[in-house]
Amino acid sequence: MGDRERNKKRLLELLQAAGTGNGHCADCGAAGPACPCTLVQSLSSSAEILLFHPADPDWASYKLGVFICLHCSGVHRNFPDISKVKSVRLDFWDDSMVEFMTHNGNLSVKAKFEARVPTFYYVPQASDCLVLKEQWIRAKYERQEFMAEKAVSPPGDREGFLWKRGRDNSQFLRRRFVLLSREGLLKYYTKEEGKTPKAIINIKDLNATFQTEKIGHPHGLQITYRKEGQTRNLFVYHDSGKEIVDWFNALRAARLQYLKLAFPDLPESELVPLITRNYLKQGFMEKTGPKHREPFKKRWFALDPQERRLLYYKNPLDAFEQGQVFLGSNEQGYEVWEGLPQGIRGNRWKVGLTVITPERKFVFTCPTEKEQREWLESLRGVLSSPLSPLHLLTTSAKSG
Ligand SMILES: [Zn+2]
């Protein structure tokens, strides 16, 4: 066996070595390197690996000593002074590089660069948008924000300009936003030097979620809050990825601060999932009315798993929802069925689902079978989870 082959074999063994964390991307947790087919392939020759995995190479930073996925390797390329990447399977690795990877590895490098990640900081996963992953990777290695010797100061108050989509037109306009962390308020102003805010948003009712596809901007952030029993949506972005992610984490810090005051007896680990939330599923479906004889109309749906609401809109970027379906639990008689009730047919779309609540049956049709499957799975997930005492507490506080 030549050096080249021997080193490749050693690297592949390192990817699966127990207790190293190398089987998951060091930055987004993607399980690429540890996928079962890789496991099988590692037993055979590397020639076969190249044959079976031509488009899915695993990557590593040989300057930092971590194994990462293809997507994260793209971010690492932006700061070559700190990180240099190679493909595990396709590039040449010399002995000293393999030695370095053996002595480092994902868990030990994580202990160094993630020594002090603040509780409120959003650590992205593989399914998150690029700007979140990019800023996490840069904060970690390039700016080294989370190393043990770094003094951590909570973000606190924040002020700056964001591009905000107009409520009644699709134009984005520059608006001044002010976050008052201690007061638990976010304000925004239409006039640059204005004294009267256009809106004062209570942190208690606020959620923030990156919605880059829906907003049509790689840094698009959706901020929601309760207003007169409805959910108001704001769509904003900043040209700088760092700025928008800093805003997001500042809002999260303020949310955690509020949650700690509101629920002083709960451990922090139970509050963290409540800081912000992402929709479990979004997309177009068609719905009919309560009699099921009304014409089916196309609506945009968003499933909020924490508030257990299926919200629907005429258009994805509407300021307010048109309506919502509260999703209780199976024990309370809520269910979702595959298909439409007998005798009911959709308009354009054939496949569908029926949500049963104590009050009525909601009938929806989906554009494809794949969409139908995903909606069924997501809705079942919410309905099968019991209402937690905390959920009852937070929703009753919100719908007041
Ligand atoms: Zn990754």
Short mmCIF file of N, CA and C and ligand atoms in Angstrom, two decimals, residues 25 27-30 69 72, ligand 1:
data_model
loop_
_atom_site.label_atom_id
_atom_site.label_comp_id
_atom_site.label_asym_id
_atom_site.label_seq_id
_atom_site.Cartn_x
_atom_site.Cartn_y
_atom_site.Cartn_z
N CYS A 25 -20.36 16.71 11.10
CA CYS A 25 -19.69 17.96 10.75
C CYS A 25 -19.46 18.79 12.02
N ASP A 27 -19.24 21.81 12.43
CA ASP A 27 -19.89 23.11 12.46
C ASP A 27 -21.41 23.07 12.40
N CYS A 28 -21.99 22.17 11.61
CA CYS A 28 -23.44 22.15 11.50
C CYS A 28 -24.03 20.83 11.97
N GLY A 29 -23.19 19.87 12.35
CA GLY A 29 -23.69 18.60 12.88
C GLY A 29 -24.18 17.64 11.81
N ALA A 30 -24.06 18.00 10.53
CA ALA A 30 -24.52 17.09 9.47
C ALA A 30 -23.83 15.74 9.61
N CYS A 69 -18.57 19.19 6.69
CA CYS A 69 -19.31 18.80 5.48
C CYS A 69 -18.92 19.72 4.32
N CYS A 72 -20.09 23.47 4.76
CA CYS A 72 -19.30 24.25 5.71
C CYS A 72 -17.88 24.48 5.20
ZN ZN B 1 -21.52 21.36 8.05
#
